[in-house]
Amino acid sequence: QLQLQESGPGLVKPSETLSLTCTVSGDSISSSPYYWAWIRLPPGKGLDWIGSISSSGGTYYSPSLKTRVTISVDTSTNHFSLSLSSVTAADTAVYYCARSKYSGSYLDFWGQGTLVTVSS
Amino acid sequence: QSVLTQPPSVSGAPGLRVTISCTGSSSNIGAGYDVYWYQLLPGTAPKLLIYGNDYRPSGVPDRFSGSKSGTSGSLDITGLQPEDEADYYCQSYDSSLSATVFGGGTKLTVL
């Protein structure tokens, strides 16, 4: 059974960089034809797609975040990561990692999410 | 402001039926891109309910069904149960943005 688990700091200071990791178990990222995505849910707002990456490293980013976002994959440890720079309070959200069949497709497995608060 | 428009809330009595709409445009749903639906319950991983407009993953009850017409998609829930009380989101792809897009979410209350 595929499982995804987000991890990282729950509190980040304004202007700093938010870094999260998603550990995948039950599937090998390196041999998988799937894409691996990050999505967030700000308090009181709707889901917001951040971006996705293929096992070969091809990336797709949200136009509104692409200047601040980097998604990378580490096939040796079977995890992928999110880096979001120059954060503000507007980046406070529950961050989810998920798997998709291809970029733009449905997300069939999700992690439980991790709350990241941006505050000094 | 979400690219896909959903009603903020819907409600229904147990056993009855509700429909949640998802309105897009000619650059997403109207361009032929599929509509997907998710259920979000507090503290749990989001759950895929519908893919490919009207297909249910294994394990999703047949009380949940999806459809698509023109620039809109819909999620029907029949035989409402208390455990259906959750937030529901639609998703598609937008060719103008070259990005995955979501609706603003709909809170379902089972009266």
mmCIF file of N, CA and C in Angstrom, chain A residues 39-42 45-50 52 60-63 96 102-113, chain B residues 2 34 36 38 40-41 43-48 50-52 89 91-93 97-105:
data_model
loop_
_atom_site.group_PDB
_atom_site.id
_atom_site.type_symbol
_atom_site.label_atom_id
_atom_site.label_comp_id
_atom_site.label_asym_id
_atom_site.label_seq_id
_atom_site.Cartn_x
_atom_site.Cartn_y
_atom_site.Cartn_z
ATOM 1 N N ILE A 39 0.796 20.328 -2.831
ATOM 2 C CA ILE A 39 -0.439 21.107 -2.824
ATOM 3 C C ILE A 39 -0.556 21.696 -1.415
ATOM 4 N N ARG A 40 -1.165 22.870 -1.293
ATOM 5 C CA ARG A 40 -1.355 23.448 0.030
ATOM 6 C C ARG A 40 -2.782 23.920 0.226
ATOM 7 N N LEU A 41 -3.168 24.030 1.501
ATOM 8 C CA LEU A 41 -4.503 24.479 1.873
ATOM 9 C C LEU A 41 -4.364 25.577 2.917
ATOM 10 N N PRO A 42 -4.402 26.845 2.478
ATOM 11 C CA PRO A 42 -4.321 27.953 3.437
ATOM 12 C C PRO A 42 -5.571 28.000 4.309
ATOM 13 N N LYS A 45 -9.217 29.019 3.040
ATOM 14 C CA LYS A 45 -9.177 29.128 1.582
ATOM 15 C C LYS A 45 -9.232 27.744 0.940
ATOM 16 N N GLY A 46 -9.112 27.703 -0.403
ATOM 17 C CA GLY A 46 -9.186 26.439 -1.121
ATOM 18 C C GLY A 46 -7.822 25.842 -1.412
ATOM 19 N N LEU A 47 -7.849 24.625 -1.971
ATOM 20 C CA LEU A 47 -6.611 23.956 -2.340
ATOM 21 C C LEU A 47 -5.854 24.769 -3.391
ATOM 22 N N ASP A 48 -4.529 24.735 -3.289
ATOM 23 C CA ASP A 48 -3.660 25.525 -4.156
ATOM 24 C C ASP A 48 -2.536 24.609 -4.649
ATOM 25 N N TRP A 49 -2.487 24.341 -5.947
ATOM 26 C CA TRP A 49 -1.444 23.480 -6.523
ATOM 27 C C TRP A 49 -0.126 24.238 -6.577
ATOM 28 N N ILE A 50 0.934 23.625 -6.046
ATOM 29 C CA ILE A 50 2.248 24.271 -5.999
ATOM 30 C C ILE A 50 3.110 23.829 -7.185
ATOM 31 N N SER A 52 4.804 19.975 -9.488
ATOM 32 C CA SER A 52 5.039 18.539 -9.507
ATOM 33 C C SER A 52 6.355 18.227 -10.209
ATOM 34 N N TYR A 60 7.173 21.028 -13.038
ATOM 35 C CA TYR A 60 6.078 21.903 -13.454
ATOM 36 C C TYR A 60 5.669 22.703 -12.226
ATOM 37 N N TYR A 61 5.604 24.031 -12.355
ATOM 38 C CA TYR A 61 5.311 24.880 -11.209
ATOM 39 C C TYR A 61 4.104 25.768 -11.457
ATOM 40 N N SER A 62 3.415 26.118 -10.363
ATOM 41 C CA SER A 62 2.339 27.092 -10.434
ATOM 42 C C SER A 62 2.898 28.424 -10.924
ATOM 43 N N PRO A 63 2.211 29.069 -11.883
ATOM 44 C CA PRO A 63 2.705 30.360 -12.379
ATOM 45 C C PRO A 63 2.845 31.409 -11.270
ATOM 46 N N TYR A 96 0.488 19.472 1.590
ATOM 47 C CA TYR A 96 0.299 18.058 1.275
ATOM 48 C C TYR A 96 1.241 17.629 0.159
ATOM 49 N N TYR A 102 0.200 11.800 -14.201
ATOM 50 C CA TYR A 102 1.051 12.690 -14.990
ATOM 51 C C TYR A 102 0.751 14.097 -14.525
ATOM 52 N N SER A 103 1.579 15.060 -14.858
ATOM 53 C CA SER A 103 1.358 16.426 -14.406
ATOM 54 C C SER A 103 0.044 16.938 -14.983
ATOM 55 N N GLY A 104 -0.843 17.410 -14.109
ATOM 56 C CA GLY A 104 -2.151 17.875 -14.531
ATOM 57 C C GLY A 104 -3.242 16.849 -14.356
ATOM 58 N N SER A 105 -2.853 15.623 -14.000
ATOM 59 C CA SER A 105 -3.827 14.551 -13.817
ATOM 60 C C SER A 105 -4.316 14.497 -12.372
ATOM 61 N N TYR A 106 -5.155 13.505 -12.095
ATOM 62 C CA TYR A 106 -5.692 13.385 -10.740
ATOM 63 C C TYR A 106 -4.612 12.925 -9.772
ATOM 64 N N LEU A 107 -4.866 13.225 -8.486
ATOM 65 C CA LEU A 107 -3.939 12.893 -7.408
ATOM 66 C C LEU A 107 -4.548 11.725 -6.635
ATOM 67 N N ASP A 108 -3.977 10.539 -6.815
ATOM 68 C CA ASP A 108 -4.645 9.359 -6.277
ATOM 69 C C ASP A 108 -4.215 8.972 -4.862
ATOM 70 N N PHE A 109 -3.038 9.379 -4.438
ATOM 71 C CA PHE A 109 -2.616 9.122 -3.069
ATOM 72 C C PHE A 109 -2.050 10.412 -2.492
ATOM 73 N N TRP A 110 -2.443 10.708 -1.253
ATOM 74 C CA TRP A 110 -2.024 11.927 -0.587
ATOM 75 C C TRP A 110 -1.416 11.593 0.773
ATOM 76 N N GLY A 111 -0.538 12.473 1.241
ATOM 77 C CA GLY A 111 -0.114 12.420 2.631
ATOM 78 C C GLY A 111 -1.170 13.081 3.499
ATOM 79 N N GLN A 112 -0.994 12.982 4.804
ATOM 80 C CA GLN A 112 -1.980 13.555 5.736
ATOM 81 C C GLN A 112 -1.827 15.059 5.878
ATOM 82 N N GLY A 113 -0.713 15.595 5.404
ATOM 83 C CA GLY A 113 -0.511 17.035 5.465
ATOM 84 C C GLY A 113 0.238 17.464 6.707
ATOM 85 N N SER B 2 -10.553 31.429 -7.115
ATOM 86 C CA SER B 2 -10.223 30.172 -7.755
ATOM 87 C C SER B 2 -10.623 30.193 -9.227
ATOM 88 N N ASP B 34 -10.259 16.758 -18.152
ATOM 89 C CA ASP B 34 -11.088 16.018 -17.202
ATOM 90 C C ASP B 34 -11.315 16.778 -15.905
ATOM 91 N N TYR B 36 -11.903 16.171 -11.777
ATOM 92 C CA TYR B 36 -11.670 15.238 -10.679
ATOM 93 C C TYR B 36 -12.279 15.821 -9.413
ATOM 94 N N TYR B 38 -12.465 15.499 -4.945
ATOM 95 C CA TYR B 38 -11.820 15.038 -3.722
ATOM 96 C C TYR B 38 -12.697 15.344 -2.524
ATOM 97 N N LEU B 40 -12.306 16.114 1.580
ATOM 98 C CA LEU B 40 -11.373 16.475 2.640
ATOM 99 C C LEU B 40 -12.082 16.428 3.980
ATOM 100 N N LEU B 41 -11.562 15.584 4.872
ATOM 101 C CA LEU B 41 -12.026 15.525 6.246
ATOM 102 C C LEU B 41 -10.896 16.016 7.133
ATOM 103 N N GLY B 43 -7.937 16.494 9.496
ATOM 104 C CA GLY B 43 -6.951 15.591 10.071
ATOM 105 C C GLY B 43 -6.683 14.331 9.290
ATOM 106 N N THR B 44 -7.275 14.213 8.112
ATOM 107 C CA THR B 44 -7.052 13.001 7.309
ATOM 108 C C THR B 44 -6.537 13.378 5.929
ATOM 109 N N ALA B 45 -5.935 12.409 5.233
ATOM 110 C CA ALA B 45 -5.457 12.654 3.883
ATOM 111 C C ALA B 45 -6.643 12.856 2.946
ATOM 112 N N PRO B 46 -6.578 13.854 2.057
ATOM 113 C CA PRO B 46 -7.638 14.017 1.052
ATOM 114 C C PRO B 46 -7.845 12.718 0.283
ATOM 115 N N LYS B 47 -9.105 12.489 -0.114
ATOM 116 C CA LYS B 47 -9.467 11.239 -0.777
ATOM 117 C C LYS B 47 -9.996 11.514 -2.173
ATOM 118 N N LEU B 48 -9.444 10.814 -3.161
ATOM 119 C CA LEU B 48 -9.937 10.921 -4.527
ATOM 120 C C LEU B 48 -11.281 10.209 -4.625
ATOM 121 N N ILE B 50 -13.605 10.917 -7.590
ATOM 122 C CA ILE B 50 -13.957 10.765 -9.002
ATOM 123 C C ILE B 50 -12.751 11.150 -9.855
ATOM 124 N N TYR B 51 -12.444 10.338 -10.865
ATOM 125 C CA TYR B 51 -11.441 10.706 -11.854
ATOM 126 C C TYR B 51 -12.037 10.511 -13.239
ATOM 127 N N GLY B 52 -11.406 11.146 -14.240
ATOM 128 C CA GLY B 52 -11.922 11.010 -15.596
ATOM 129 C C GLY B 52 -13.381 11.408 -15.734
ATOM 130 N N TYR B 89 -13.765 19.242 -3.215
ATOM 131 C CA TYR B 89 -13.050 20.089 -4.163
ATOM 132 C C TYR B 89 -13.037 19.446 -5.547
ATOM 133 N N GLN B 91 -11.125 19.583 -9.440
ATOM 134 C CA GLN B 91 -9.806 19.868 -10.011
ATOM 135 C C GLN B 91 -9.860 19.642 -11.508
ATOM 136 N N SER B 92 -9.088 20.434 -12.242
ATOM 137 C CA SER B 92 -8.924 20.198 -13.670
ATOM 138 C C SER B 92 -7.557 20.744 -14.074
ATOM 139 N N TYR B 93 -7.342 20.902 -15.372
ATOM 140 C CA TYR B 93 -6.101 21.470 -15.885
ATOM 141 C C TYR B 93 -6.460 22.665 -16.750
ATOM 142 N N LEU B 97 -2.980 28.715 -18.245
ATOM 143 C CA LEU B 97 -2.059 28.837 -17.116
ATOM 144 C C LEU B 97 -0.972 27.765 -17.154
ATOM 145 N N SER B 98 -1.203 26.716 -17.949
ATOM 146 C CA SER B 98 -0.321 25.525 -17.929
ATOM 147 C C SER B 98 -0.169 25.029 -16.509
ATOM 148 N N ALA B 99 -1.308 24.851 -15.851
ATOM 149 C CA ALA B 99 -1.264 24.496 -14.429
ATOM 150 C C ALA B 99 -2.501 23.699 -14.016
ATOM 151 N N THR B 100 -2.317 22.877 -13.006
ATOM 152 C CA THR B 100 -3.450 22.232 -12.337
ATOM 153 C C THR B 100 -4.220 23.298 -11.581
ATOM 154 N N VAL B 101 -5.545 23.253 -11.653
ATOM 155 C CA VAL B 101 -6.370 24.245 -10.956
ATOM 156 C C VAL B 101 -7.438 23.542 -10.136
ATOM 157 N N PHE B 102 -7.798 24.173 -9.018
ATOM 158 C CA PHE B 102 -8.815 23.640 -8.123
ATOM 159 C C PHE B 102 -9.978 24.616 -7.999
ATOM 160 N N GLY B 103 -11.123 24.085 -7.582
ATOM 161 C CA GLY B 103 -12.221 24.930 -7.175
ATOM 162 C C GLY B 103 -11.980 25.449 -5.772
ATOM 163 N N GLY B 104 -12.819 26.374 -5.326
ATOM 164 C CA GLY B 104 -12.665 26.966 -4.011
ATOM 165 C C GLY B 104 -13.138 26.086 -2.866
ATOM 166 N N GLY B 105 -13.772 24.959 -3.217
ATOM 167 C CA GLY B 105 -14.232 24.030 -2.187
ATOM 168 C C GLY B 105 -15.681 24.282 -1.791
#
